[in-house]
Coordinates of C-alpha atoms in Angstrom, one line a residue:
X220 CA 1.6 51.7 64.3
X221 CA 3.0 54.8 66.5
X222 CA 6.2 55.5 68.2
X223 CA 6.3 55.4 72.4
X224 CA 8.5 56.0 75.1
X225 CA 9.3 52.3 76.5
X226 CA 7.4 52.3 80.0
X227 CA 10.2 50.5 81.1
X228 CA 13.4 52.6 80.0
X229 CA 12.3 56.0 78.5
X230 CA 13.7 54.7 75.2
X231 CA 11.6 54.8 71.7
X232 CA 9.8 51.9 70.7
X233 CA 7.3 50.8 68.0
X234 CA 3.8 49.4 69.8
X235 CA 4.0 47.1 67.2
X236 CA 7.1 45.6 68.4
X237 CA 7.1 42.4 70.6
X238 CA 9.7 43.6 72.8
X239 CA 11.3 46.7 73.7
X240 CA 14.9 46.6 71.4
X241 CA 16.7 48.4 74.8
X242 CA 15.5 46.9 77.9
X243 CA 13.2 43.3 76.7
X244 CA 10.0 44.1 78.2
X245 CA 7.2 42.9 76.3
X246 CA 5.6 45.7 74.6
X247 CA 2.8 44.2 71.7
X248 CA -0.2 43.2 74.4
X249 CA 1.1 44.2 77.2
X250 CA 0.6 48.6 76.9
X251 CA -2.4 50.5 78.2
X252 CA -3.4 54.1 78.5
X253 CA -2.6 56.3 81.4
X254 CA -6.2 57.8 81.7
X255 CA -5.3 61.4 82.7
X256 CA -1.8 61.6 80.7
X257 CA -2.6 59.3 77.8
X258 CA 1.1 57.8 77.7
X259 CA 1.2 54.4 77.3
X260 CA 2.0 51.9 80.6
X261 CA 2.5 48.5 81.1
X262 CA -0.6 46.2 82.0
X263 CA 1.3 44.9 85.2
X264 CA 1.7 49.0 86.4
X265 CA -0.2 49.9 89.1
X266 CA 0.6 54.1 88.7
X267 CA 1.8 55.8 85.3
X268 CA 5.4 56.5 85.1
X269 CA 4.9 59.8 83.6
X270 CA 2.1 61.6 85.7
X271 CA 2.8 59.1 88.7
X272 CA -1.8 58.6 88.6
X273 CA -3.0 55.3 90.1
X274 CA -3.9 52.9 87.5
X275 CA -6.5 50.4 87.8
X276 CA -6.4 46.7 87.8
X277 CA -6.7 44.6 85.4
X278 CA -9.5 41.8 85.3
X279 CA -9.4 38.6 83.4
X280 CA -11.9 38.5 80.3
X281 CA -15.2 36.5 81.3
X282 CA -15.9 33.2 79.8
X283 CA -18.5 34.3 77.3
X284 CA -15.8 35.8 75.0
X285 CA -14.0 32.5 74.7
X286 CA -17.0 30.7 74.1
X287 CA -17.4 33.0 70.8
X288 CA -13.5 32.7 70.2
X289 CA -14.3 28.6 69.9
X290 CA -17.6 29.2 67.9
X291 CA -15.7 29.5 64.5
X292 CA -13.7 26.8 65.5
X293 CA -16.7 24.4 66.0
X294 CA -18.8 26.0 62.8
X295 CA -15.2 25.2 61.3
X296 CA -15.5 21.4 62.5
X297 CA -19.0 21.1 61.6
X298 CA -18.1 22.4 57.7
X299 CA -15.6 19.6 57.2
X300 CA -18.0 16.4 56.8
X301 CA -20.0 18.6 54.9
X302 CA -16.9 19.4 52.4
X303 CA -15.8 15.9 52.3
X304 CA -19.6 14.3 51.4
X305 CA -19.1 16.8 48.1
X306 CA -16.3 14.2 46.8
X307 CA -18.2 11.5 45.4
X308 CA -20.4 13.9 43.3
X309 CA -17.6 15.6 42.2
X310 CA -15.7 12.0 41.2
X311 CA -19.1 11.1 39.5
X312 CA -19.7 14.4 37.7
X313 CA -15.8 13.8 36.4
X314 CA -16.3 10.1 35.4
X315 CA -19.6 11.4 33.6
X316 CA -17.7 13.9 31.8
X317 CA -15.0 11.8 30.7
X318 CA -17.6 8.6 29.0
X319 CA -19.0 11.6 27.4
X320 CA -16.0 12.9 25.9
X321 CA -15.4 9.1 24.7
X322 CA -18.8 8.7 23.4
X323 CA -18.4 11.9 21.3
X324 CA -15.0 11.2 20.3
X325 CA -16.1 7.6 19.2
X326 CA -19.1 8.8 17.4
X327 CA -16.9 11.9 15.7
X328 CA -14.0 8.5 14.6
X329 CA -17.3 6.4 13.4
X330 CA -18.8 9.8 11.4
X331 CA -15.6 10.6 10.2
X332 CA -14.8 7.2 9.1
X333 CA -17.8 6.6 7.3
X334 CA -17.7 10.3 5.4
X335 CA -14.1 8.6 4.1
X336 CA -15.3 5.8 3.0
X337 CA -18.0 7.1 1.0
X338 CA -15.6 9.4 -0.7
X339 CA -13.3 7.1 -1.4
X340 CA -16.1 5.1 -2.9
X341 CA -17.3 7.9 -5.2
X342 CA -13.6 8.4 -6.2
X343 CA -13.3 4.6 -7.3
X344 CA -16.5 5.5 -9.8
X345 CA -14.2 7.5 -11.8
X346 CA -12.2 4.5 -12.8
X347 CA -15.2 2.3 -13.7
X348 CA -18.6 2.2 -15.9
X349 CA -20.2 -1.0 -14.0
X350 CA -23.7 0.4 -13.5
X351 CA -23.1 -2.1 -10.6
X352 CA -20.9 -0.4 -8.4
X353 CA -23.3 3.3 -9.1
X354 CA -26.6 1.0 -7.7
X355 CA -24.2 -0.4 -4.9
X356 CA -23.4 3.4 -3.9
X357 CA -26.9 4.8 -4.4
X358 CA -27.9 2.1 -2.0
X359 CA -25.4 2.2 0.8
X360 CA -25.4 6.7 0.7
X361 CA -29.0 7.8 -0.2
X362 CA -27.7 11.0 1.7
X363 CA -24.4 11.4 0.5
X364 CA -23.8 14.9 -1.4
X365 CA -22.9 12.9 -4.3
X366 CA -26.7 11.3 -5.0
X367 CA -27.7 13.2 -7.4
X368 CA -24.4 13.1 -9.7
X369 CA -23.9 9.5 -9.4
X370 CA -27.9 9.1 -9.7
X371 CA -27.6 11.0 -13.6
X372 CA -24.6 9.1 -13.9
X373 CA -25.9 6.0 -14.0
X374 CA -28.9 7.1 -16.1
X375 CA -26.0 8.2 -18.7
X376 CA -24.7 4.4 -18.6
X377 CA -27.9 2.6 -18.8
X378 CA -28.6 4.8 -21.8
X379 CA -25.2 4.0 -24.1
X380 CA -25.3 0.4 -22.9
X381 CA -26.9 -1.3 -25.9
X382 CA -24.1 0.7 -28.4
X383 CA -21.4 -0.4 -26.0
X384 CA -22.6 -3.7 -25.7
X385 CA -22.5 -3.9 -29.8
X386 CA -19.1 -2.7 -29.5
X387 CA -17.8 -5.3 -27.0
X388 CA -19.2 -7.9 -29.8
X389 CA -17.4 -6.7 -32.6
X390 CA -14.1 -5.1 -31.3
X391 CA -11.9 -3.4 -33.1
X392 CA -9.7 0.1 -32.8
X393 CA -12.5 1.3 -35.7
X394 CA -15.4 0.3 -33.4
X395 CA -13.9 2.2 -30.3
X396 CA -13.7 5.4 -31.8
X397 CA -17.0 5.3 -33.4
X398 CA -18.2 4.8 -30.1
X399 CA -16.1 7.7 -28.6
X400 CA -17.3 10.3 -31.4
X401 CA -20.5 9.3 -30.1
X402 CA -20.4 9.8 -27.0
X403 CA -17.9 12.2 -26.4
X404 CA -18.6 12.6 -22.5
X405 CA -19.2 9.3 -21.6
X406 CA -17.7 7.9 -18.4
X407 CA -16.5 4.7 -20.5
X408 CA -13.8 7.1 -22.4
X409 CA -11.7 5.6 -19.6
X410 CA -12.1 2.4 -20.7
X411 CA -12.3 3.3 -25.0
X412 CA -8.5 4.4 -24.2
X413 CA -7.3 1.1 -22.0
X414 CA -9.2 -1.2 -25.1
X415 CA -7.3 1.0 -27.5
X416 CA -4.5 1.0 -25.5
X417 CA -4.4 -3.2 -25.1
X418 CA -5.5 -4.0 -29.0
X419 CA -2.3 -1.8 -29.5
X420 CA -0.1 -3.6 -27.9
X421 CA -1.2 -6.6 -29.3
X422 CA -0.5 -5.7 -32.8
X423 CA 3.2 -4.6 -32.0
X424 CA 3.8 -8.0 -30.0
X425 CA 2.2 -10.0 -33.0
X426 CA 4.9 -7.7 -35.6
X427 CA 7.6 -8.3 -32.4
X428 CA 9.7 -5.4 -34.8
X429 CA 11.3 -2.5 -32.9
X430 CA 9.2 -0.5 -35.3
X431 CA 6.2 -1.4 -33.8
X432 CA 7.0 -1.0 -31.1
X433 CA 8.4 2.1 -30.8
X434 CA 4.9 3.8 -32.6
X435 CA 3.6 1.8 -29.5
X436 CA 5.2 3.8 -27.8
X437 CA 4.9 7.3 -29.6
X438 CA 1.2 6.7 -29.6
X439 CA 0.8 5.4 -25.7
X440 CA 3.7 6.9 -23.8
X441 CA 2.0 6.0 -20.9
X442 CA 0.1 3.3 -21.6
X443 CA -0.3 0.1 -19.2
X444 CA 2.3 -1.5 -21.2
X445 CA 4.9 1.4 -21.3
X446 CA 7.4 -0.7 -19.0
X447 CA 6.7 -4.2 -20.8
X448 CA 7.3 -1.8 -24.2
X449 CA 10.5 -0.4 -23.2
X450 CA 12.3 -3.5 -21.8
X451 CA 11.0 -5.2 -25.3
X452 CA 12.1 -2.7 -27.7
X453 CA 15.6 -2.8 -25.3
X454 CA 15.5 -6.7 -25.7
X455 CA 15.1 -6.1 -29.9
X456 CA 17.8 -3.5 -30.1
X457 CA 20.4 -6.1 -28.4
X458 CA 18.8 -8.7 -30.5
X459 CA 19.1 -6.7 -33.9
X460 CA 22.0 -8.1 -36.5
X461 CA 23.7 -5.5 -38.6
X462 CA 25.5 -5.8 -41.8
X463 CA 28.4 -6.6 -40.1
X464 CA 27.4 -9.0 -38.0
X465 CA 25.9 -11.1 -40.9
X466 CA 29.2 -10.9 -42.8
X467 CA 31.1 -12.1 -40.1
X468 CA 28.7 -14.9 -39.5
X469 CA 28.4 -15.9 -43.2
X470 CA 32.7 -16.0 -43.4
X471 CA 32.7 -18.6 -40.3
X472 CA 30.2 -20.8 -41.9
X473 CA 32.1 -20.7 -45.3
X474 CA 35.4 -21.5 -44.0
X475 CA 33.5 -24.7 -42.3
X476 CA 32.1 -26.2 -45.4
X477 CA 35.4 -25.4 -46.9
X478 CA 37.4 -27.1 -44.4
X479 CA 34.9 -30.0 -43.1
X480 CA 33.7 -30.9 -46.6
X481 CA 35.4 -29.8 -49.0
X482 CA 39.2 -30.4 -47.4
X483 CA 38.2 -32.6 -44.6
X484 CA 40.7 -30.7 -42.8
X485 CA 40.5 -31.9 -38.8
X486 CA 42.7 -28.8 -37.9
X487 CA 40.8 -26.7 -39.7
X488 CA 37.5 -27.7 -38.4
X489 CA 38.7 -27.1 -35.2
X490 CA 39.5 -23.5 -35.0
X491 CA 35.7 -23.7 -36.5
X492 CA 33.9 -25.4 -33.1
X493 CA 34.5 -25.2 -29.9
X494 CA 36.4 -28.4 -28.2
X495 CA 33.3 -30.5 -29.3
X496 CA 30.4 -29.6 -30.8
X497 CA 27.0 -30.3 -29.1
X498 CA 25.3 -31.8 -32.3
X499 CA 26.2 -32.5 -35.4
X500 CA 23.6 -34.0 -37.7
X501 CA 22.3 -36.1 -34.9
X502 CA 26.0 -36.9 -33.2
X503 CA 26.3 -35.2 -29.7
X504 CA 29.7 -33.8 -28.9
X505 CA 30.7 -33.8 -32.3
X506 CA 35.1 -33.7 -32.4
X507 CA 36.3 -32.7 -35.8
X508 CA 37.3 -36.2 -35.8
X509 CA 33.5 -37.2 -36.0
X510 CA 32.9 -33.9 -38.6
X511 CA 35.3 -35.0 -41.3
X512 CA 34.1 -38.6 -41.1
X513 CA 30.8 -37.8 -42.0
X514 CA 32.6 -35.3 -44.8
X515 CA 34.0 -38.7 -46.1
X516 CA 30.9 -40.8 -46.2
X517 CA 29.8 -39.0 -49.4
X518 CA 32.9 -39.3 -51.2
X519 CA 31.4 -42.3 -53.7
X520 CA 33.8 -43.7 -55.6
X521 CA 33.5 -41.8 -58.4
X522 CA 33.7 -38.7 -56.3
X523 CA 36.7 -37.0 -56.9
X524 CA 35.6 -33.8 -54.9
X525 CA 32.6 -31.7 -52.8
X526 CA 31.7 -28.1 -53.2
X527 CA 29.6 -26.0 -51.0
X528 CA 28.2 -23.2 -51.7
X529 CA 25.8 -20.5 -49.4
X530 CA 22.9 -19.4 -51.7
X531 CA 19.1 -18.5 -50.7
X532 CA 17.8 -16.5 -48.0
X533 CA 20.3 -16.0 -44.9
X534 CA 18.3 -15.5 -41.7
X535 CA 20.5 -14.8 -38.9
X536 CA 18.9 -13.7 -35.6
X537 CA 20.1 -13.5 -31.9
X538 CA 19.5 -16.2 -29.4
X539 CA 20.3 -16.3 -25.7
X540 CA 22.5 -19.6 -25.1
X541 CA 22.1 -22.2 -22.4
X542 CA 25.1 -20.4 -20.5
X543 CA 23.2 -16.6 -20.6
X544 CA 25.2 -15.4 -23.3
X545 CA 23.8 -14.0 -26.7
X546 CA 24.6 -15.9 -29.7
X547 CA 23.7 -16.2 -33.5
X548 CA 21.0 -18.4 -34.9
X549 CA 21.3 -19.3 -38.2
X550 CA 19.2 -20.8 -41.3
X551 CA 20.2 -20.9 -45.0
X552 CA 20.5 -22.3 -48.0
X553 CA 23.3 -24.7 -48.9
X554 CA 24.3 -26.2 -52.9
X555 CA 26.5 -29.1 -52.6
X556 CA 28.5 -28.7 -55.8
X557 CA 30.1 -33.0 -56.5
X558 CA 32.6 -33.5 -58.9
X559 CA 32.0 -36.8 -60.0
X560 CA 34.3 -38.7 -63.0
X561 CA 31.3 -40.4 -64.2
X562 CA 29.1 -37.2 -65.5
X563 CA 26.1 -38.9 -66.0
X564 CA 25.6 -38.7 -62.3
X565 CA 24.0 -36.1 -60.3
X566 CA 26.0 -33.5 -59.4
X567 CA 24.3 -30.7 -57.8
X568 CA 22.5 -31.0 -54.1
X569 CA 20.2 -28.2 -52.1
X570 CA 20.1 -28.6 -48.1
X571 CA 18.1 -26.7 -45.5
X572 CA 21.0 -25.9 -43.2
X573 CA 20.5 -24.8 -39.0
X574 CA 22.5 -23.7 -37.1
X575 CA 23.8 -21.9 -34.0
X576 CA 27.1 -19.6 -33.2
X577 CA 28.3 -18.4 -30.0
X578 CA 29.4 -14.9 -29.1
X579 CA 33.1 -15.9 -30.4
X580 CA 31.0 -16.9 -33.9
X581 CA 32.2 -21.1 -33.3
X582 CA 29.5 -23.1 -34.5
X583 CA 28.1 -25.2 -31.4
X584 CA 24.6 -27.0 -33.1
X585 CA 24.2 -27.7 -37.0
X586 CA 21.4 -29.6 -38.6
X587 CA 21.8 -30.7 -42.7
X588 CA 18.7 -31.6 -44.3

């Protein structure tokens, strides 16, 4: 790009510039070179401006050069089938690539899949000593990285089986841990500790103390029967009778004899029972009414008065009523002291007594035998 007087006005004007800023002409295309000045003159000029030298004219370019100007043009249009006939190969060469990607990323999911399987599989053989399930994983991963281990294994089972077997026939908490001190590494110590930790808990149900089991608990804090354990020795604690209890208990039954029998008090027996009580000696919904006439049924006529007394063992224990609540059940010893005015007569008796308290200690059930 260079600077020029304007052909047309004398002003200064890019040849770059499509039209002269000053006076319009067009300047880009349209200059030529004066010949013997060198200034630049219009292509329509016939003489230069500047030197005033005749300038030649101008003669349109021949056909040849516009058939070249169209040759690109037609190589152009030629190309553009040849482009477009690529598309199919480069749509199959996609779809190809794609299934492949599928294919691998199946067959990485079905490999990947497997190699879990088979480790979880090995991992369930630390939980068991059935020579079954070492076969069944020999069988089903001959190349698994694990082979050889589970393969000397197996060999380890089939060699203790005949002492284990013995053991299974005669078991015992002895027999276990001979078996353990023998075979210190076997893979059935799993299962020496759950026998162990079952015959345990059998022996501390059969006892049903909270003695037992609590050392069930000491010894197997967390044993398979850890949860069972703890709600039971919950269940005894609720259900263990103190001193105090057994006092109370003992007074309420005393003050029955003493008013049922001995008195045949109706008002008395009352604050005894609830409203009724549910058996009596065979009579449902017992009133006091019903109590003190059976009181009266063994004053003979020579009976001139009864006497109970409480003697023997007193077994009281908790019991969980028909309504959910906790209450006392009861068994003892009762001597039926008659005073008789013939003294020849019998006058000493021993029952078996049952029976069962509510929360409030009132005496719901009694059995005399």
């Amino acid at each position: 790009m260079s600077m020029i007087k304007c052909p047309e006005c004398g002003e200064r004007v890019s040849t770059m510039a499509g039209t002269c800023p000053h006076c319009g002409i067009n300047i880009a295309g349209n200059l030529r070179q004066c010949p013997n000045c060198n200034e630049y003159c219009l292509n329509t000029q016939s003489q230069c401006p500047y030197c005033g030298t005749g300038l030649p004219a101008l003669t349109e370019e021949p056909a040849e050069p516009q058939a070249e100007q169209t040759a690109p043009e037609t190589a152009e249009a030629q190309q553009k089938p040849a482009t477009k006939s690529r598309k199919p190969l480069i749509i199959a060469m996609s779809v190809a690539t794609v299934i492949m990607v599928i294919i691998c990323g199946i067959y990485y999911l079905d490999y990947k899949n497997n190699k879990d399987r088979e480790e979880r599989e090995y991992a369930m053989l630390e939980n068991t000593s059935n020579p079954e399930y070492y076969n069944d994983f020999l069988a089903k991963y001959p190349k698994s990285i694990h082979y050889q281990e589970v393969k000397e294994r197996l060999k380890v089972l089939l060699d203790e089986g005949e002492e284990w077997d013995k053991m299974m026939q005669n078991l015992s908490r002895a027999e276990i841990e001979k078996f353990m001190n023998a075979h210190p590494y076997s893979m059935r110590l799993h299962d020496c500790q759950d026998l162990i930790d079952s015959l345990d808990w059998s022996d501390a149900k059969k006892l049903n103390t909270e003695e037992a089991i609590i050392n069930y608990l000491n010894t197997h804090p967390n044993g398979k029967y850890a949860e069972e354990a703890a709600q039971k020795k919950n269940d005894l604690s609720m259900m263990k009778i103190t001193d105090q209890d057994k006092a109370i208990i003992r007074g309420a039954l005393e003050n029955f004899f003493t008013a049922a029998m001995s008195k045949q008090d109706v008002a008395l027996i009352a604050e005894s029972i609830p409203e009724k009580m549910e058996n009596f000696c065979g009579t449902q919904d017992a009133t006091p009414d019903q109590i003190v006439a059976f009181a009266k049924n063994k004053m003979a006529s020579d009976v001139m008065g009864l006497h109970y007394t409480i003697e023997g063992d007193f077994d009281v224990r908790k019991q969980t009523l028909s309504d959910s609540t906790t209450g006392y059940a009861v068994t003892f010893g009762l001597q039926e002291i008659i005073s008789r005015s013939d003294t020849n007569q019998p006058s000493t008796k021993t029952y078996q007594v049952s029976a069962l308290l509510n929360a409030e200690h009132k005496i719901t059930r009694m059995s005399i035998r």
